[in-house]
Amino acid sequence: MFFERPESGERAILVHIDLSAESDNEDPRELEELALSAGADPVEFLTGSRADPSPKFFLGKGKVEELKELVLQHQAELVIFNHALSPAQERNLEREIQCRVLDRTGLILDIFAQRARTHEGKLQVELAQLEHMSTRLVRGWTHLERQKGGIGLRGPGETQLETDRRLLRARIKSIQKRLEKVRTQREQGRRSRQRADIPTVALVGYTNAGKSTLFNRMTDADVYAADQLFATLDPTLRRIELEDVGPAILADTVGFIRHLPHKLVESFRATLQETVEASLLLHVIDCFDEERQDHIDQVHAVLDEIGAAEVPVLQVYNKIDLLPEQAPRIDRDEEGVPRRVWLSAVAGGGLDLLFAAINERLGEDMFHDRLALAPDQGQFRAQLYARGAVVDEQVDELGQMTLEVRLPMRDMRQLLSRLGIPAERYLPAPVHREQLA
């Protein structure tokens, strides 16, 4: 990758400026968590406020001088801004304070680079890094002659910068082609699951909400989980068995964050497609977090950006073990549909309620009824058995069969159509499970 990371944490000064022109400022505490997740060692936090960022330094002249003194005082190796800086602002600051400067986007990209484990994940991160770096290349060559010259050095008439940009464009194109292959393979996998009518349940949520811990609880998997931002980067899929629905796929996805860099959203679109194509989203929420509602809004914003706003959502309020006297429970809406489950992924309390709620939500479009079949309807009976849809069967002395049948409504309609049986004969008033008791 493009960054040589030191063995130990780099001494870093964090900078956060409240801009009155912006209604949605970043959270300074989140910057500290991001810096720690990247392996930095924050030694000072410089804060301030101004109406608008300065075009040259982002900061005012007084703050630049203050930052320069802090760098010298702490022998800092890195300055991290809790904002998106333009390439010119980064260059001007580095020249002025004689220290490496990193903005919020660069910091998140570096964390992703450290967390990527799979080949696909590494490609996605490299693509985002290259696209971010392409506008900042000039900084890397400020200490060298930009025009090649001299005996044996005369090239095709382009500067070193132009050569590097050309190589970058070629590399970006190559990675995009390889990621297109990954997208095709993922799409084939999703299509085969859809043909087999296997629903996908995707875990989404703000970073560090406890998705991977919950995933491990639900699947007995051993996915890396830690109390840090972006502990999970590469998506993990596992098969689970749901009592009323049958087999399903559970997907653990990358955590979202406030103002997730657009380059990352684009690069990780193949991964995030699991979320878009899911039958149900489990929105995992840290109920102990003071910024809970803001994080919920941020997740909704990212879901909207990737085109998953219409996917059904079940909210999972995690970490109730940190709240005194909070017991696991299911919150339902006016129609009795589960909308929210309170549980603790660490302690395991409420996991049974979560599975029950998932069963209910995925089972909403299920046909469940008693069918009276005549002795000459053996083909219909055989097809129902072939699909594993018969829950119970009773036969009277006249050979009349009464079958308790449960299968997806779509499959029931297709079966009736194939056998030439009028749909209204069996579909007008399905009996729900609780009525069959």
Tab-separated table of C-alpha atoms in Angstrom, residues 54-369:
chain	number	residue	atom	x	y	z
A	54	SER	CA	-9.977	30.140	5.270
A	55	PRO	CA	-9.323	29.261	1.588
A	56	LYS	CA	-5.548	29.138	2.190
A	57	PHE	CA	-5.100	27.324	5.521
A	58	PHE	CA	-8.669	26.422	6.597
A	59	LEU	CA	-7.605	28.029	9.920
A	60	GLY	CA	-7.051	31.719	10.654
A	61	LYS	CA	-3.506	33.092	10.947
A	62	GLY	CA	-3.617	33.052	14.760
A	63	LYS	CA	-4.646	29.377	14.886
A	64	VAL	CA	-1.936	28.455	12.354
A	65	GLU	CA	0.691	30.034	14.629
A	66	GLU	CA	-0.792	28.257	17.656
A	67	LEU	CA	-0.716	24.935	15.760
A	68	LYS	CA	2.912	25.543	14.734
A	69	GLU	CA	3.908	26.066	18.401
A	70	LEU	CA	2.073	22.897	19.493
A	71	VAL	CA	3.877	20.861	16.816
A	72	LEU	CA	7.253	22.104	18.064
A	73	GLN	CA	6.311	21.731	21.736
A	74	HIS	CA	5.186	18.088	21.423
A	75	GLN	CA	7.526	17.109	18.577
A	76	ALA	CA	4.384	15.950	16.771
A	77	GLU	CA	4.719	13.825	13.632
A	78	LEU	CA	1.186	14.292	12.372
A	79	VAL	CA	-1.674	16.829	12.448
A	80	ILE	CA	-5.174	15.419	11.897
A	81	PHE	CA	-8.081	17.672	10.943
A	82	ASN	CA	-11.678	16.718	11.703
A	83	HIS	CA	-12.654	18.223	8.342
A	84	ALA	CA	-12.235	17.665	4.623
A	85	LEU	CA	-9.298	19.758	3.405
A	86	SER	CA	-8.606	20.750	-0.177
A	87	PRO	CA	-5.248	19.632	-1.658
A	88	ALA	CA	-4.076	23.273	-1.619
A	89	GLN	CA	-4.985	23.689	2.078
A	90	GLU	CA	-3.047	20.500	2.956
A	91	ARG	CA	0.031	21.689	1.028
A	92	ASN	CA	-0.066	25.196	2.490
A	93	LEU	CA	-0.423	23.888	6.052
A	94	GLU	CA	2.421	21.386	5.660
A	95	ARG	CA	4.683	24.085	4.253
A	96	GLU	CA	3.789	26.457	7.094
A	97	ILE	CA	3.954	24.119	10.115
A	98	GLN	CA	6.591	21.706	8.727
A	99	CYS	CA	4.547	18.641	9.692
A	100	ARG	CA	2.474	16.042	7.830
A	101	VAL	CA	-1.232	16.963	7.644
A	102	LEU	CA	-4.092	14.494	7.249
A	103	ASP	CA	-7.772	15.324	6.846
A	104	ARG	CA	-10.769	13.274	8.026
A	105	THR	CA	-11.151	11.454	4.696
A	106	GLY	CA	-7.468	10.498	4.597
A	107	LEU	CA	-7.680	9.227	8.185
A	108	ILE	CA	-10.691	6.999	7.445
A	109	LEU	CA	-8.966	5.686	4.300
A	110	ASP	CA	-5.898	4.779	6.370
A	111	ILE	CA	-8.028	2.882	8.916
A	112	PHE	CA	-9.694	0.987	6.081
A	113	ALA	CA	-6.265	0.148	4.623
A	114	GLN	CA	-5.205	-1.343	7.969
A	115	ARG	CA	-8.425	-3.365	8.380
A	116	ALA	CA	-8.689	-4.848	4.858
A	117	ARG	CA	-8.024	-8.589	4.940
A	118	THR	CA	-9.525	-10.076	1.764
A	119	HIS	CA	-8.269	-9.460	-1.756
A	120	GLU	CA	-11.519	-7.686	-2.611
A	121	GLY	CA	-11.321	-5.447	0.455
A	122	LYS	CA	-7.735	-4.454	-0.353
A	123	LEU	CA	-8.700	-3.613	-3.934
A	124	GLN	CA	-11.624	-1.466	-2.774
A	125	VAL	CA	-9.458	0.447	-0.316
A	126	GLU	CA	-6.654	0.940	-2.847
A	127	LEU	CA	-9.130	2.326	-5.384
A	128	ALA	CA	-10.478	4.843	-2.868
A	129	GLN	CA	-6.921	5.798	-1.838
A	130	LEU	CA	-5.762	6.277	-5.431
A	131	GLU	CA	-8.734	8.469	-6.297
A	132	HIS	CA	-8.164	10.537	-3.147
A	133	MET	CA	-4.425	10.762	-3.851
A	134	SER	CA	-4.714	11.705	-7.530
A	135	THR	CA	-5.522	15.327	-6.612
A	136	ARG	CA	-2.681	15.469	-4.074
A	137	LEU	CA	0.201	14.130	-6.159
A	138	VAL	CA	1.953	17.479	-6.464
A	139	ARG	CA	2.791	17.382	-2.759
A	140	GLY	CA	4.964	14.323	-3.200
A	141	TRP	CA	7.232	16.043	-5.710
A	142	THR	CA	7.794	19.475	-4.119
A	143	HIS	CA	11.330	18.431	-3.111
A	144	LEU	CA	12.356	17.122	-6.566
A	145	GLU	CA	12.965	18.630	-9.998
A	146	ARG	CA	9.678	18.273	-11.807
A	147	GLN	CA	11.053	18.342	-15.369
A	148	LYS	CA	13.343	15.514	-16.394
A	149	GLY	CA	16.538	16.713	-17.997
A	150	GLY	CA	20.210	16.006	-18.511
A	151	ILE	CA	22.124	13.379	-20.487
A	152	GLY	CA	20.303	10.080	-20.441
A	153	LEU	CA	17.268	11.533	-18.629
A	154	ARG	CA	15.406	13.160	-21.511
A	155	GLY	CA	12.115	11.324	-21.731
A	156	PRO	CA	8.926	11.648	-23.747
A	157	GLY	CA	8.574	15.314	-22.852
A	158	GLU	CA	6.338	14.911	-19.819
A	159	THR	CA	7.038	15.953	-16.253
A	160	GLN	CA	7.406	13.474	-13.413
A	161	LEU	CA	3.939	14.544	-12.201
A	162	GLU	CA	2.385	13.789	-15.576
A	163	THR	CA	4.050	10.365	-15.602
A	164	ASP	CA	2.741	9.598	-12.119
A	165	ARG	CA	-0.770	10.749	-12.985
A	166	ARG	CA	-0.749	8.549	-16.080
A	167	LEU	CA	0.375	5.545	-14.029
A	168	LEU	CA	-2.289	6.302	-11.426
A	169	ARG	CA	-5.016	6.432	-14.068
A	170	ALA	CA	-3.849	3.089	-15.478
A	171	ARG	CA	-3.852	1.497	-12.003
A	172	ILE	CA	-7.336	2.888	-11.205
A	173	LYS	CA	-8.651	1.484	-14.491
A	174	SER	CA	-7.111	-1.928	-13.737
A	175	ILE	CA	-8.643	-2.079	-10.236
A	176	GLN	CA	-12.059	-1.017	-11.530
A	177	LYS	CA	-11.981	-3.898	-14.044
A	178	ARG	CA	-11.098	-6.404	-11.329
A	179	LEU	CA	-13.812	-5.072	-9.020
A	180	GLU	CA	-16.315	-5.359	-11.877
A	181	LYS	CA	-15.514	-9.106	-11.918
A	182	VAL	CA	-16.194	-9.237	-8.173
A	183	ARG	CA	-19.529	-7.457	-8.682
A	184	THR	CA	-20.498	-10.002	-11.359
A	185	GLN	CA	-19.605	-12.930	-9.081
A	186	ARG	CA	-21.564	-11.441	-6.183
A	187	GLU	CA	-24.525	-10.816	-8.459
A	188	GLN	CA	-24.467	-14.464	-9.579
A	189	GLY	CA	-24.424	-15.590	-5.943
A	190	ARG	CA	-27.374	-13.337	-5.101
A	191	ARG	CA	-29.346	-14.548	-8.118
A	192	SER	CA	-28.820	-18.202	-7.168
A	193	ARG	CA	-30.001	-17.440	-3.602
A	194	GLN	CA	-33.058	-15.668	-4.989
A	195	ARG	CA	-33.849	-18.634	-7.255
A	196	ALA	CA	-33.591	-20.928	-4.237
A	197	ASP	CA	-35.806	-18.409	-2.386
A	198	ILE	CA	-33.234	-18.012	0.413
A	199	PRO	CA	-33.737	-14.616	2.101
A	200	THR	CA	-30.785	-12.426	3.095
A	201	VAL	CA	-30.692	-10.580	6.413
A	202	ALA	CA	-28.036	-7.833	6.525
A	203	LEU	CA	-26.636	-6.209	9.663
A	204	VAL	CA	-26.182	-2.461	9.254
A	205	GLY	CA	-25.468	0.322	11.714
A	206	TYR	CA	-23.088	2.992	12.893
A	207	THR	CA	-19.525	1.846	13.390
A	208	ASN	CA	-18.861	0.216	16.806
A	209	ALA	CA	-22.580	-0.453	17.467
A	210	GLY	CA	-21.857	-4.156	18.073
A	211	LYS	CA	-22.757	-5.711	14.702
A	212	SER	CA	-19.915	-8.247	14.615
A	213	THR	CA	-20.511	-9.344	18.221
A	214	LEU	CA	-24.190	-9.894	17.385
A	215	PHE	CA	-23.207	-11.698	14.159
A	216	ASN	CA	-20.984	-14.080	16.152
A	217	ARG	CA	-23.808	-14.729	18.632
A	218	MET	CA	-26.310	-15.488	15.881
A	219	THR	CA	-24.056	-17.733	13.791
A	220	ASP	CA	-21.478	-19.167	16.245
A	221	ALA	CA	-18.880	-17.614	13.929
A	222	ASP	CA	-15.529	-16.167	14.920
A	223	VAL	CA	-15.581	-12.805	13.137
A	224	TYR	CA	-13.143	-10.238	14.550
A	225	ALA	CA	-14.982	-7.939	16.971
A	226	ALA	CA	-13.421	-5.140	19.004
A	227	ASP	CA	-14.430	-1.956	20.799
A	228	GLN	CA	-13.040	0.298	18.084
A	229	LEU	CA	-14.254	2.086	14.965
A	230	PHE	CA	-14.305	-0.001	11.765
A	231	ALA	CA	-13.290	-3.278	13.409
A	232	THR	CA	-15.087	-5.001	10.514
A	233	LEU	CA	-14.311	-4.081	6.942
A	234	ASP	CA	-14.699	-7.199	4.819
A	235	PRO	CA	-18.260	-8.555	4.523
A	236	THR	CA	-18.962	-11.990	5.971
A	237	LEU	CA	-21.876	-14.229	4.963
A	238	ARG	CA	-23.155	-17.163	7.044
A	239	ARG	CA	-26.114	-19.497	6.665
A	240	ILE	CA	-28.597	-19.572	9.547
A	241	GLU	CA	-31.748	-21.628	10.126
A	242	LEU	CA	-34.975	-19.803	10.986
A	243	GLU	CA	-37.747	-21.885	12.535
A	244	ASP	CA	-40.619	-20.708	10.318
A	245	VAL	CA	-38.732	-19.541	7.243
A	246	GLY	CA	-36.014	-22.162	6.810
A	247	PRO	CA	-32.471	-21.354	5.650
A	248	ALA	CA	-31.418	-17.703	5.402
A	249	ILE	CA	-28.159	-15.814	4.801
A	250	LEU	CA	-26.893	-13.419	7.479
A	251	ALA	CA	-24.491	-10.729	6.213
A	252	ASP	CA	-22.179	-8.661	8.429
A	253	THR	CA	-21.287	-5.378	6.697
A	254	VAL	CA	-18.923	-2.441	7.169
A	255	GLY	CA	-20.043	0.126	9.730
A	256	PHE	CA	-21.308	3.523	8.640
A	257	ILE	CA	-20.069	6.841	9.960
A	258	ARG	CA	-21.066	10.491	9.779
A	259	HIS	CA	-20.174	11.905	6.344
A	260	LEU	CA	-18.725	8.611	5.103
A	261	PRO	CA	-16.345	9.688	2.290
A	262	HIS	CA	-18.103	9.446	-1.059
A	263	LYS	CA	-15.051	7.714	-2.601
A	264	LEU	CA	-15.438	4.901	-0.063
A	265	VAL	CA	-19.157	4.521	-0.762
A	266	GLU	CA	-18.375	4.222	-4.476
A	267	SER	CA	-15.470	1.804	-3.962
A	268	PHE	CA	-17.470	-0.420	-1.598
A	269	ARG	CA	-20.600	-0.506	-3.751
A	270	ALA	CA	-20.051	-4.211	-4.559
A	271	THR	CA	-19.943	-4.980	-0.835
A	272	LEU	CA	-22.835	-2.688	0.054
A	273	GLN	CA	-24.975	-4.313	-2.665
A	274	GLU	CA	-25.619	-7.106	-0.124
A	275	THR	CA	-27.483	-4.446	1.857
A	276	VAL	CA	-29.473	-3.181	-1.139
A	277	GLU	CA	-30.568	-6.700	-2.149
A	278	ALA	CA	-31.401	-7.880	1.403
A	279	SER	CA	-34.873	-9.110	2.369
A	280	LEU	CA	-34.525	-7.476	5.806
A	281	LEU	CA	-32.047	-5.076	7.416
A	282	LEU	CA	-31.149	-5.406	11.089
A	283	HIS	CA	-30.228	-1.837	12.065
A	284	VAL	CA	-27.981	-2.342	15.112
A	285	ILE	CA	-28.037	0.672	17.460
A	286	ASP	CA	-25.891	1.348	20.533
A	287	CYS	CA	-28.670	2.253	22.984
A	288	PHE	CA	-26.093	3.462	25.541
A	289	ASP	CA	-24.662	6.094	23.174
A	290	GLU	CA	-25.622	9.710	23.889
A	291	GLU	CA	-25.448	10.434	20.130
A	292	ARG	CA	-27.844	7.577	19.396
A	293	GLN	CA	-30.443	9.535	17.403
A	294	ASP	CA	-27.813	11.359	15.364
A	295	HIS	CA	-26.179	8.028	14.476
A	296	ILE	CA	-29.571	6.601	13.444
A	297	ASP	CA	-30.056	9.584	11.114
A	298	GLN	CA	-26.562	9.116	9.647
A	299	VAL	CA	-27.245	5.432	8.896
A	300	HIS	CA	-30.521	6.377	7.176
A	301	ALA	CA	-28.596	8.926	5.076
A	302	VAL	CA	-26.059	6.298	3.900
A	303	LEU	CA	-28.828	3.744	3.194
A	304	ASP	CA	-30.552	6.370	1.088
A	305	GLU	CA	-27.292	7.119	-0.765
A	306	ILE	CA	-26.672	3.467	-1.702
A	307	GLY	CA	-30.314	2.882	-2.716
A	308	ALA	CA	-31.385	0.741	0.250
A	309	ALA	CA	-33.909	3.153	1.770
A	310	GLU	CA	-36.879	0.968	0.744
A	311	VAL	CA	-35.583	-2.293	2.264
A	312	PRO	CA	-37.639	-3.354	5.359
A	313	VAL	CA	-35.818	-2.550	8.624
A	314	LEU	CA	-35.924	-4.118	12.092
A	315	GLN	CA	-34.138	-1.965	14.680
A	316	VAL	CA	-31.933	-3.812	17.188
A	317	TYR	CA	-31.138	-1.781	20.313
A	318	ASN	CA	-27.911	-3.385	21.518
A	319	LYS	CA	-25.845	-3.060	24.752
A	320	ILE	CA	-28.793	-3.063	27.185
A	321	ASP	CA	-26.377	-4.644	29.690
A	322	LEU	CA	-25.008	-1.102	30.138
A	323	LEU	CA	-28.447	0.275	31.029
A	324	PRO	CA	-29.725	-0.380	34.566
A	325	GLU	CA	-32.981	-2.360	34.826
A	326	GLN	CA	-33.422	-2.639	31.035
A	327	ALA	CA	-34.826	-6.064	30.150
A	328	PRO	CA	-34.889	-7.662	26.682
A	329	ARG	CA	-38.159	-6.978	24.850
A	330	ILE	CA	-39.851	-6.521	21.459
A	331	ASP	CA	-41.546	-3.211	20.599
A	332	ARG	CA	-44.445	-3.546	18.135
A	333	ASP	CA	-46.376	-0.999	16.071
A	334	GLU	CA	-50.167	-0.478	16.081
A	335	GLU	CA	-50.621	-3.506	13.779
A	336	GLY	CA	-48.553	-5.768	16.042
A	337	VAL	CA	-45.561	-5.929	13.684
A	338	PRO	CA	-42.134	-6.122	15.432
A	339	ARG	CA	-40.239	-2.846	14.864
A	340	ARG	CA	-37.597	-2.848	17.609
A	341	VAL	CA	-35.784	-5.505	19.668
A	342	TRP	CA	-33.838	-4.666	22.853
A	343	LEU	CA	-30.981	-7.071	23.627
A	344	SER	CA	-27.356	-7.526	24.666
A	345	ALA	CA	-25.092	-9.189	22.105
A	346	VAL	CA	-22.298	-9.557	24.690
A	347	ALA	CA	-24.458	-11.215	27.361
A	348	GLY	CA	-26.748	-13.000	24.879
A	349	GLY	CA	-29.955	-11.767	26.542
A	350	GLY	CA	-32.808	-11.216	24.093
A	351	LEU	CA	-31.333	-13.262	21.255
A	352	ASP	CA	-34.382	-15.553	21.212
A	353	LEU	CA	-36.616	-12.480	20.858
A	354	LEU	CA	-34.551	-11.292	17.893
A	355	PHE	CA	-34.944	-14.625	16.093
A	356	ALA	CA	-38.688	-14.557	16.818
A	357	ALA	CA	-38.982	-11.033	15.405
A	358	ILE	CA	-36.977	-11.970	12.274
A	359	ASN	CA	-39.241	-14.992	11.785
A	360	GLU	CA	-42.305	-12.768	11.977
A	361	ARG	CA	-40.951	-10.117	9.637
A	362	LEU	CA	-39.703	-12.572	6.994
A	363	GLY	CA	-42.827	-14.696	7.377
A	364	GLU	CA	-45.171	-11.825	6.532
A	365	ASP	CA	-45.418	-12.957	2.901
A	366	MET	CA	-45.963	-16.631	3.730
A	367	PHE	CA	-48.972	-18.752	2.846
A	368	HIS	CA	-50.107	-20.751	5.929
A	369	ASP	CA	-53.460	-22.496	5.739
